[in-house]
Amino acid sequence: MQRRELILKLIQETPGINLSSLMKKTGMETGVITYYLNQLEKQGIIKSQKATKHRRYYHSSVLEEEYPIIRNIRKPTKKQILFKIIVEGKPSFKELTLKIDKSPSTLSWNLSELIDEGIIEKHMQNGKEYYRVKNIELLKKTFQKEFSKLFDESLGHAEDIFLAL
């Protein structure tokens, strides 16, 4: 397989991949990968976005509104939080701390990141604070379109539960 096709295949299989991950998976040098990335982007085949410290690469068929979901669902704790929110409905912080085996500070930080990315939101009900997915249809569509390969055996049947929603 040619270098260009290999890079494109990895981007299609792993939307949101960054340069260092491409280097690890291909064994190619930075300059070589950068050359092909620039070429693919100029041709409109891929798009990139600088998020936090890394530039991430997506096939042009991926919608920009899906980028935050793609970036965050790759992170195990955030993926776990999202599944719990979906399955539980509108859990409180306390309910999440009981269901997710992470320290409250770790959970709080990850929830804040998901809120900042616009994936979840806090809302008040009867004087109590809860979390919910901001755009469940977008999340479901993105999962179904891009992420069936991201589910691992440790989640059991969580994929089936989610896709049934």
mmCIF file with all atom_site columns, C-alpha atoms in Angstrom:
data_model
loop_
_atom_site.group_PDB
_atom_site.id
_atom_site.type_symbol
_atom_site.label_atom_id
_atom_site.label_alt_id
_atom_site.label_comp_id
_atom_site.label_asym_id
_atom_site.label_entity_id
_atom_site.label_seq_id
_atom_site.pdbx_PDB_ins_code
_atom_site.Cartn_x
_atom_site.Cartn_y
_atom_site.Cartn_z
_atom_site.occupancy
_atom_site.B_iso_or_equiv
_atom_site.pdbx_formal_charge
_atom_site.auth_seq_id
_atom_site.auth_comp_id
_atom_site.auth_asym_id
_atom_site.auth_atom_id
_atom_site.pdbx_PDB_model_num
ATOM 1   C CA . MET A 1 1   ? 0.000   0.000  0.000  1.00 0.00 ? 1   MET A CA 1
ATOM 2   C CA . GLN A 1 2   ? 1.290   3.441  -0.919 1.00 0.00 ? 2   GLN A CA 1
ATOM 3   C CA . ARG A 1 3   ? 2.105   5.902  1.864  1.00 0.00 ? 3   ARG A CA 1
ATOM 4   C CA . ARG A 1 4   ? -0.649  8.311  0.881  1.00 0.00 ? 4   ARG A CA 1
ATOM 5   C CA . GLU A 1 5   ? -3.296  5.552  0.831  1.00 0.00 ? 5   GLU A CA 1
ATOM 6   C CA . LEU A 1 6   ? -2.100  4.195  4.187  1.00 0.00 ? 6   LEU A CA 1
ATOM 7   C CA . ILE A 1 7   ? -2.374  7.624  5.822  1.00 0.00 ? 7   ILE A CA 1
ATOM 8   C CA . LEU A 1 8   ? -5.830  8.183  4.325  1.00 0.00 ? 8   LEU A CA 1
ATOM 9   C CA . LYS A 1 9   ? -6.980  4.712  5.429  1.00 0.00 ? 9   LYS A CA 1
ATOM 10  C CA . LEU A 1 10  ? -5.858  5.404  9.007  1.00 0.00 ? 10  LEU A CA 1
ATOM 11  C CA . ILE A 1 11  ? -7.684  8.751  9.025  1.00 0.00 ? 11  ILE A CA 1
ATOM 12  C CA . GLN A 1 12  ? -10.862 7.076  7.747  1.00 0.00 ? 12  GLN A CA 1
ATOM 13  C CA . GLU A 1 13  ? -10.605 4.269  10.321 1.00 0.00 ? 13  GLU A CA 1
ATOM 14  C CA . THR A 1 14  ? -9.606  6.571  13.184 1.00 0.00 ? 14  THR A CA 1
ATOM 15  C CA . PRO A 1 15  ? -11.285 9.953  12.767 1.00 0.00 ? 15  PRO A CA 1
ATOM 16  C CA . GLY A 1 16  ? -9.599  12.578 14.905 1.00 0.00 ? 16  GLY A CA 1
ATOM 17  C CA . ILE A 1 17  ? -6.184  10.900 14.762 1.00 0.00 ? 17  ILE A CA 1
ATOM 18  C CA . ASN A 1 18  ? -3.194  13.143 15.400 1.00 0.00 ? 18  ASN A CA 1
ATOM 19  C CA . LEU A 1 19  ? 0.287   13.299 13.886 1.00 0.00 ? 19  LEU A CA 1
ATOM 20  C CA . SER A 1 20  ? 2.064   11.351 16.627 1.00 0.00 ? 20  SER A CA 1
ATOM 21  C CA . SER A 1 21  ? -0.457  8.500  16.352 1.00 0.00 ? 21  SER A CA 1
ATOM 22  C CA . LEU A 1 22  ? -0.017  8.439  12.583 1.00 0.00 ? 22  LEU A CA 1
ATOM 23  C CA . MET A 1 23  ? 3.746   8.250  13.092 1.00 0.00 ? 23  MET A CA 1
ATOM 24  C CA . LYS A 1 24  ? 3.402   5.313  15.509 1.00 0.00 ? 24  LYS A CA 1
ATOM 25  C CA . LYS A 1 25  ? 1.010   3.394  13.264 1.00 0.00 ? 25  LYS A CA 1
ATOM 26  C CA . THR A 1 26  ? 2.918   3.933  10.018 1.00 0.00 ? 26  THR A CA 1
ATOM 27  C CA . GLY A 1 27  ? 6.534   4.121  11.148 1.00 0.00 ? 27  GLY A CA 1
ATOM 28  C CA . MET A 1 28  ? 6.954   7.138  8.869  1.00 0.00 ? 28  MET A CA 1
ATOM 29  C CA . GLU A 1 29  ? 8.869   10.287 9.767  1.00 0.00 ? 29  GLU A CA 1
ATOM 30  C CA . THR A 1 30  ? 7.143   13.559 10.633 1.00 0.00 ? 30  THR A CA 1
ATOM 31  C CA . GLY A 1 31  ? 8.096   15.287 7.385  1.00 0.00 ? 31  GLY A CA 1
ATOM 32  C CA . VAL A 1 32  ? 6.799   12.467 5.205  1.00 0.00 ? 32  VAL A CA 1
ATOM 33  C CA . ILE A 1 33  ? 3.435   12.313 6.976  1.00 0.00 ? 33  ILE A CA 1
ATOM 34  C CA . THR A 1 34  ? 3.121   16.101 7.055  1.00 0.00 ? 34  THR A CA 1
ATOM 35  C CA . TYR A 1 35  ? 3.748   16.230 3.301  1.00 0.00 ? 35  TYR A CA 1
ATOM 36  C CA . TYR A 1 36  ? 0.927   13.782 2.579  1.00 0.00 ? 36  TYR A CA 1
ATOM 37  C CA . LEU A 1 37  ? -1.422  15.387 5.126  1.00 0.00 ? 37  LEU A CA 1
ATOM 38  C CA . ASN A 1 38  ? -0.925  18.784 3.487  1.00 0.00 ? 38  ASN A CA 1
ATOM 39  C CA . GLN A 1 39  ? -1.492  17.258 0.057  1.00 0.00 ? 39  GLN A CA 1
ATOM 40  C CA . LEU A 1 40  ? -4.686  15.466 1.160  1.00 0.00 ? 40  LEU A CA 1
ATOM 41  C CA . GLU A 1 41  ? -6.004  18.602 2.865  1.00 0.00 ? 41  GLU A CA 1
ATOM 42  C CA . LYS A 1 42  ? -5.317  20.828 -0.177 1.00 0.00 ? 42  LYS A CA 1
ATOM 43  C CA . GLN A 1 43  ? -7.237  18.340 -2.315 1.00 0.00 ? 43  GLN A CA 1
ATOM 44  C CA . GLY A 1 44  ? -10.197 18.492 0.096  1.00 0.00 ? 44  GLY A CA 1
ATOM 45  C CA . ILE A 1 45  ? -10.015 14.791 0.935  1.00 0.00 ? 45  ILE A CA 1
ATOM 46  C CA . ILE A 1 46  ? -9.321  15.411 4.625  1.00 0.00 ? 46  ILE A CA 1
ATOM 47  C CA . LYS A 1 47  ? -9.857  18.269 7.072  1.00 0.00 ? 47  LYS A CA 1
ATOM 48  C CA . SER A 1 48  ? -7.942  19.158 10.187 1.00 0.00 ? 48  SER A CA 1
ATOM 49  C CA . GLN A 1 49  ? -8.652  21.042 13.363 1.00 0.00 ? 49  GLN A CA 1
ATOM 50  C CA . LYS A 1 50  ? -6.332  22.233 16.089 1.00 0.00 ? 50  LYS A CA 1
ATOM 51  C CA . ALA A 1 51  ? -7.810  21.143 19.396 1.00 0.00 ? 51  ALA A CA 1
ATOM 52  C CA . THR A 1 52  ? -5.908  21.566 22.646 1.00 0.00 ? 52  THR A CA 1
ATOM 53  C CA . LYS A 1 53  ? -2.285  20.693 21.921 1.00 0.00 ? 53  LYS A CA 1
ATOM 54  C CA . HIS A 1 54  ? -2.782  18.569 18.817 1.00 0.00 ? 54  HIS A CA 1
ATOM 55  C CA . ARG A 1 55  ? -4.013  19.001 15.284 1.00 0.00 ? 55  ARG A CA 1
ATOM 56  C CA . ARG A 1 56  ? -6.493  16.243 14.511 1.00 0.00 ? 56  ARG A CA 1
ATOM 57  C CA . TYR A 1 57  ? -7.343  14.862 11.089 1.00 0.00 ? 57  TYR A CA 1
ATOM 58  C CA . TYR A 1 58  ? -10.736 13.802 9.748  1.00 0.00 ? 58  TYR A CA 1
ATOM 59  C CA . HIS A 1 59  ? -12.033 12.508 6.448  1.00 0.00 ? 59  HIS A CA 1
ATOM 60  C CA . SER A 1 60  ? -13.973 15.241 4.661  1.00 0.00 ? 60  SER A CA 1
ATOM 61  C CA . SER A 1 61  ? -17.206 13.259 5.154  1.00 0.00 ? 61  SER A CA 1
ATOM 62  C CA . VAL A 1 62  ? -17.052 13.899 8.923  1.00 0.00 ? 62  VAL A CA 1
ATOM 63  C CA . LEU A 1 63  ? -19.092 16.933 9.959  1.00 0.00 ? 63  LEU A CA 1
ATOM 64  C CA . GLU A 1 64  ? -17.387 19.605 12.070 1.00 0.00 ? 64  GLU A CA 1
ATOM 65  C CA . GLU A 1 65  ? -20.163 19.387 14.656 1.00 0.00 ? 65  GLU A CA 1
ATOM 66  C CA . GLU A 1 66  ? -19.078 15.763 15.215 1.00 0.00 ? 66  GLU A CA 1
ATOM 67  C CA . TYR A 1 67  ? -15.448 16.655 16.013 1.00 0.00 ? 67  TYR A CA 1
ATOM 68  C CA . PRO A 1 68  ? -15.939 17.227 19.786 1.00 0.00 ? 68  PRO A CA 1
ATOM 69  C CA . ILE A 1 69  ? -17.789 13.927 20.132 1.00 0.00 ? 69  ILE A CA 1
ATOM 70  C CA . ILE A 1 70  ? -15.094 12.100 18.193 1.00 0.00 ? 70  ILE A CA 1
ATOM 71  C CA . ARG A 1 71  ? -12.295 13.659 20.254 1.00 0.00 ? 71  ARG A CA 1
ATOM 72  C CA . ASN A 1 72  ? -13.922 12.908 23.583 1.00 0.00 ? 72  ASN A CA 1
ATOM 73  C CA . ILE A 1 73  ? -15.365 9.465  23.000 1.00 0.00 ? 73  ILE A CA 1
ATOM 74  C CA . ARG A 1 74  ? -11.839 8.124  22.473 1.00 0.00 ? 74  ARG A CA 1
ATOM 75  C CA . LYS A 1 75  ? -11.051 8.908  26.106 1.00 0.00 ? 75  LYS A CA 1
ATOM 76  C CA . PRO A 1 76  ? -12.143 6.006  28.338 1.00 0.00 ? 76  PRO A CA 1
ATOM 77  C CA . THR A 1 77  ? -13.386 8.063  31.287 1.00 0.00 ? 77  THR A CA 1
ATOM 78  C CA . LYS A 1 78  ? -15.370 10.436 29.089 1.00 0.00 ? 78  LYS A CA 1
ATOM 79  C CA . LYS A 1 79  ? -16.810 7.522  27.133 1.00 0.00 ? 79  LYS A CA 1
ATOM 80  C CA . GLN A 1 80  ? -17.854 5.901  30.411 1.00 0.00 ? 80  GLN A CA 1
ATOM 81  C CA . ILE A 1 81  ? -19.456 9.133  31.639 1.00 0.00 ? 81  ILE A CA 1
ATOM 82  C CA . LEU A 1 82  ? -21.409 9.538  28.402 1.00 0.00 ? 82  LEU A CA 1
ATOM 83  C CA . PHE A 1 83  ? -22.699 5.973  28.566 1.00 0.00 ? 83  PHE A CA 1
ATOM 84  C CA . LYS A 1 84  ? -23.789 6.408  32.171 1.00 0.00 ? 84  LYS A CA 1
ATOM 85  C CA . ILE A 1 85  ? -25.598 9.639  31.373 1.00 0.00 ? 85  ILE A CA 1
ATOM 86  C CA . ILE A 1 86  ? -27.353 7.992  28.425 1.00 0.00 ? 86  ILE A CA 1
ATOM 87  C CA . VAL A 1 87  ? -28.298 4.850  30.345 1.00 0.00 ? 87  VAL A CA 1
ATOM 88  C CA . GLU A 1 88  ? -29.232 6.608  33.608 1.00 0.00 ? 88  GLU A CA 1
ATOM 89  C CA . GLY A 1 89  ? -31.147 9.413  31.944 1.00 0.00 ? 89  GLY A CA 1
ATOM 90  C CA . LYS A 1 90  ? -30.306 12.486 34.012 1.00 0.00 ? 90  LYS A CA 1
ATOM 91  C CA . PRO A 1 91  ? -27.872 11.443 36.743 1.00 0.00 ? 91  PRO A CA 1
ATOM 92  C CA . SER A 1 92  ? -26.656 13.755 39.476 1.00 0.00 ? 92  SER A CA 1
ATOM 93  C CA . PHE A 1 93  ? -22.972 14.128 40.304 1.00 0.00 ? 93  PHE A CA 1
ATOM 94  C CA . LYS A 1 94  ? -23.436 11.871 43.328 1.00 0.00 ? 94  LYS A CA 1
ATOM 95  C CA . GLU A 1 95  ? -25.100 9.187  41.209 1.00 0.00 ? 95  GLU A CA 1
ATOM 96  C CA . LEU A 1 96  ? -22.230 9.340  38.721 1.00 0.00 ? 96  LEU A CA 1
ATOM 97  C CA . THR A 1 97  ? -19.631 9.004  41.493 1.00 0.00 ? 97  THR A CA 1
ATOM 98  C CA . LEU A 1 98  ? -21.419 5.847  42.688 1.00 0.00 ? 98  LEU A CA 1
ATOM 99  C CA . LYS A 1 99  ? -21.561 4.341  39.179 1.00 0.00 ? 99  LYS A CA 1
ATOM 100 C CA . ILE A 1 100 ? -18.110 5.305  37.858 1.00 0.00 ? 100 ILE A CA 1
ATOM 101 C CA . ASP A 1 101 ? -15.002 4.120  39.641 1.00 0.00 ? 101 ASP A CA 1
ATOM 102 C CA . LYS A 1 102 ? -13.109 7.417  39.517 1.00 0.00 ? 102 LYS A CA 1
ATOM 103 C CA . SER A 1 103 ? -12.286 9.982  42.159 1.00 0.00 ? 103 SER A CA 1
ATOM 104 C CA . PRO A 1 104 ? -14.776 12.862 42.456 1.00 0.00 ? 104 PRO A CA 1
ATOM 105 C CA . SER A 1 105 ? -12.113 15.318 41.270 1.00 0.00 ? 105 SER A CA 1
ATOM 106 C CA . THR A 1 106 ? -11.400 13.229 38.144 1.00 0.00 ? 106 THR A CA 1
ATOM 107 C CA . LEU A 1 107 ? -15.089 12.913 37.459 1.00 0.00 ? 107 LEU A CA 1
ATOM 108 C CA . SER A 1 108 ? -15.643 16.637 37.982 1.00 0.00 ? 108 SER A CA 1
ATOM 109 C CA . TRP A 1 109 ? -12.794 17.562 35.633 1.00 0.00 ? 109 TRP A CA 1
ATOM 110 C CA . ASN A 1 110 ? -14.073 15.246 32.897 1.00 0.00 ? 110 ASN A CA 1
ATOM 111 C CA . LEU A 1 111 ? -17.641 16.521 33.281 1.00 0.00 ? 111 LEU A CA 1
ATOM 112 C CA . SER A 1 112 ? -16.367 20.096 32.974 1.00 0.00 ? 112 SER A CA 1
ATOM 113 C CA . GLU A 1 113 ? -14.492 19.189 29.797 1.00 0.00 ? 113 GLU A CA 1
ATOM 114 C CA . LEU A 1 114 ? -17.598 17.588 28.285 1.00 0.00 ? 114 LEU A CA 1
ATOM 115 C CA . ILE A 1 115 ? -19.629 20.693 29.204 1.00 0.00 ? 115 ILE A CA 1
ATOM 116 C CA . ASP A 1 116 ? -16.989 23.010 27.696 1.00 0.00 ? 116 ASP A CA 1
ATOM 117 C CA . GLU A 1 117 ? -17.042 20.948 24.489 1.00 0.00 ? 117 GLU A CA 1
ATOM 118 C CA . GLY A 1 118 ? -20.831 21.344 24.319 1.00 0.00 ? 118 GLY A CA 1
ATOM 119 C CA . ILE A 1 119 ? -21.547 17.611 24.551 1.00 0.00 ? 119 ILE A CA 1
ATOM 120 C CA . ILE A 1 120 ? -23.353 17.581 27.890 1.00 0.00 ? 120 ILE A CA 1
ATOM 121 C CA . GLU A 1 121 ? -25.025 20.213 30.016 1.00 0.00 ? 121 GLU A CA 1
ATOM 122 C CA . LYS A 1 122 ? -26.078 20.724 33.616 1.00 0.00 ? 122 LYS A CA 1
ATOM 123 C CA . HIS A 1 123 ? -29.678 21.424 34.372 1.00 0.00 ? 123 HIS A CA 1
ATOM 124 C CA . MET A 1 124 ? -31.689 22.051 37.505 1.00 0.00 ? 124 MET A CA 1
ATOM 125 C CA . GLN A 1 125 ? -34.753 20.081 38.449 1.00 0.00 ? 125 GLN A CA 1
ATOM 126 C CA . ASN A 1 126 ? -36.520 20.437 41.792 1.00 0.00 ? 126 ASN A CA 1
ATOM 127 C CA . GLY A 1 127 ? -33.518 22.322 43.156 1.00 0.00 ? 127 GLY A CA 1
ATOM 128 C CA . LYS A 1 128 ? -31.109 19.523 42.256 1.00 0.00 ? 128 LYS A CA 1
ATOM 129 C CA . GLU A 1 129 ? -28.386 19.586 39.595 1.00 0.00 ? 129 GLU A CA 1
ATOM 130 C CA . TYR A 1 130 ? -28.341 16.868 36.907 1.00 0.00 ? 130 TYR A CA 1
ATOM 131 C CA . TYR A 1 131 ? -26.376 16.122 33.742 1.00 0.00 ? 131 TYR A CA 1
ATOM 132 C CA . ARG A 1 132 ? -27.747 15.302 30.326 1.00 0.00 ? 132 ARG A CA 1
ATOM 133 C CA . VAL A 1 133 ? -26.513 14.974 26.756 1.00 0.00 ? 133 VAL A CA 1
ATOM 134 C CA . LYS A 1 134 ? -27.051 18.248 24.941 1.00 0.00 ? 134 LYS A CA 1
ATOM 135 C CA . ASN A 1 135 ? -27.794 16.783 21.505 1.00 0.00 ? 135 ASN A CA 1
ATOM 136 C CA . ILE A 1 136 ? -28.604 13.087 21.855 1.00 0.00 ? 136 ILE A CA 1
ATOM 137 C CA . GLU A 1 137 ? -29.484 12.720 18.161 1.00 0.00 ? 137 GLU A CA 1
ATOM 138 C CA . LEU A 1 138 ? -26.080 14.063 17.078 1.00 0.00 ? 138 LEU A CA 1
ATOM 139 C CA . LEU A 1 139 ? -24.340 11.786 19.576 1.00 0.00 ? 139 LEU A CA 1
ATOM 140 C CA . LYS A 1 140 ? -26.273 8.730  18.378 1.00 0.00 ? 140 LYS A CA 1
ATOM 141 C CA . LYS A 1 141 ? -25.700 9.608  14.715 1.00 0.00 ? 141 LYS A CA 1
ATOM 142 C CA . THR A 1 142 ? -21.969 10.083 15.286 1.00 0.00 ? 142 THR A CA 1
ATOM 143 C CA . PHE A 1 143 ? -21.673 6.800  17.186 1.00 0.00 ? 143 PHE A CA 1
ATOM 144 C CA . GLN A 1 144 ? -23.553 4.868  14.545 1.00 0.00 ? 144 GLN A CA 1
ATOM 145 C CA . LYS A 1 145 ? -21.605 6.470  11.709 1.00 0.00 ? 145 LYS A CA 1
ATOM 146 C CA . GLU A 1 146 ? -18.090 6.407  13.120 1.00 0.00 ? 146 GLU A CA 1
ATOM 147 C CA . PHE A 1 147 ? -17.683 4.474  16.301 1.00 0.00 ? 147 PHE A CA 1
ATOM 148 C CA . SER A 1 148 ? -18.893 0.900  16.282 1.00 0.00 ? 148 SER A CA 1
ATOM 149 C CA . LYS A 1 149 ? -15.208 -0.070 16.125 1.00 0.00 ? 149 LYS A CA 1
ATOM 150 C CA . LEU A 1 150 ? -14.438 1.853  19.337 1.00 0.00 ? 150 LEU A CA 1
ATOM 151 C CA . PHE A 1 151 ? -16.500 -0.364 21.601 1.00 0.00 ? 151 PHE A CA 1
ATOM 152 C CA . ASP A 1 152 ? -14.480 -2.914 23.492 1.00 0.00 ? 152 ASP A CA 1
ATOM 153 C CA . GLU A 1 153 ? -15.388 -6.067 25.333 1.00 0.00 ? 153 GLU A CA 1
ATOM 154 C CA . SER A 1 154 ? -15.062 -4.396 28.769 1.00 0.00 ? 154 SER A CA 1
ATOM 155 C CA . LEU A 1 155 ? -18.299 -2.499 28.128 1.00 0.00 ? 155 LEU A CA 1
ATOM 156 C CA . GLY A 1 156 ? -20.277 -5.715 27.783 1.00 0.00 ? 156 GLY A CA 1
ATOM 157 C CA . HIS A 1 157 ? -23.537 -4.955 26.037 1.00 0.00 ? 157 HIS A CA 1
ATOM 158 C CA . ALA A 1 158 ? -23.352 -1.187 26.436 1.00 0.00 ? 158 ALA A CA 1
ATOM 159 C CA . GLU A 1 159 ? -23.136 -0.819 22.654 1.00 0.00 ? 159 GLU A CA 1
ATOM 160 C CA . ASP A 1 160 ? -26.399 -2.739 22.214 1.00 0.00 ? 160 ASP A CA 1
ATOM 161 C CA . ILE A 1 161 ? -28.110 -0.636 24.892 1.00 0.00 ? 161 ILE A CA 1
ATOM 162 C CA . PHE A 1 162 ? -26.913 2.592  23.291 1.00 0.00 ? 162 PHE A CA 1
ATOM 163 C CA . LEU A 1 163 ? -27.808 1.670  19.729 1.00 0.00 ? 163 LEU A CA 1
ATOM 164 C CA . ALA A 1 164 ? -31.277 0.629  20.883 1.00 0.00 ? 164 ALA A CA 1
ATOM 165 C CA . LEU A 1 165 ? -31.962 4.160  22.205 1.00 0.00 ? 165 LEU A CA 1
#
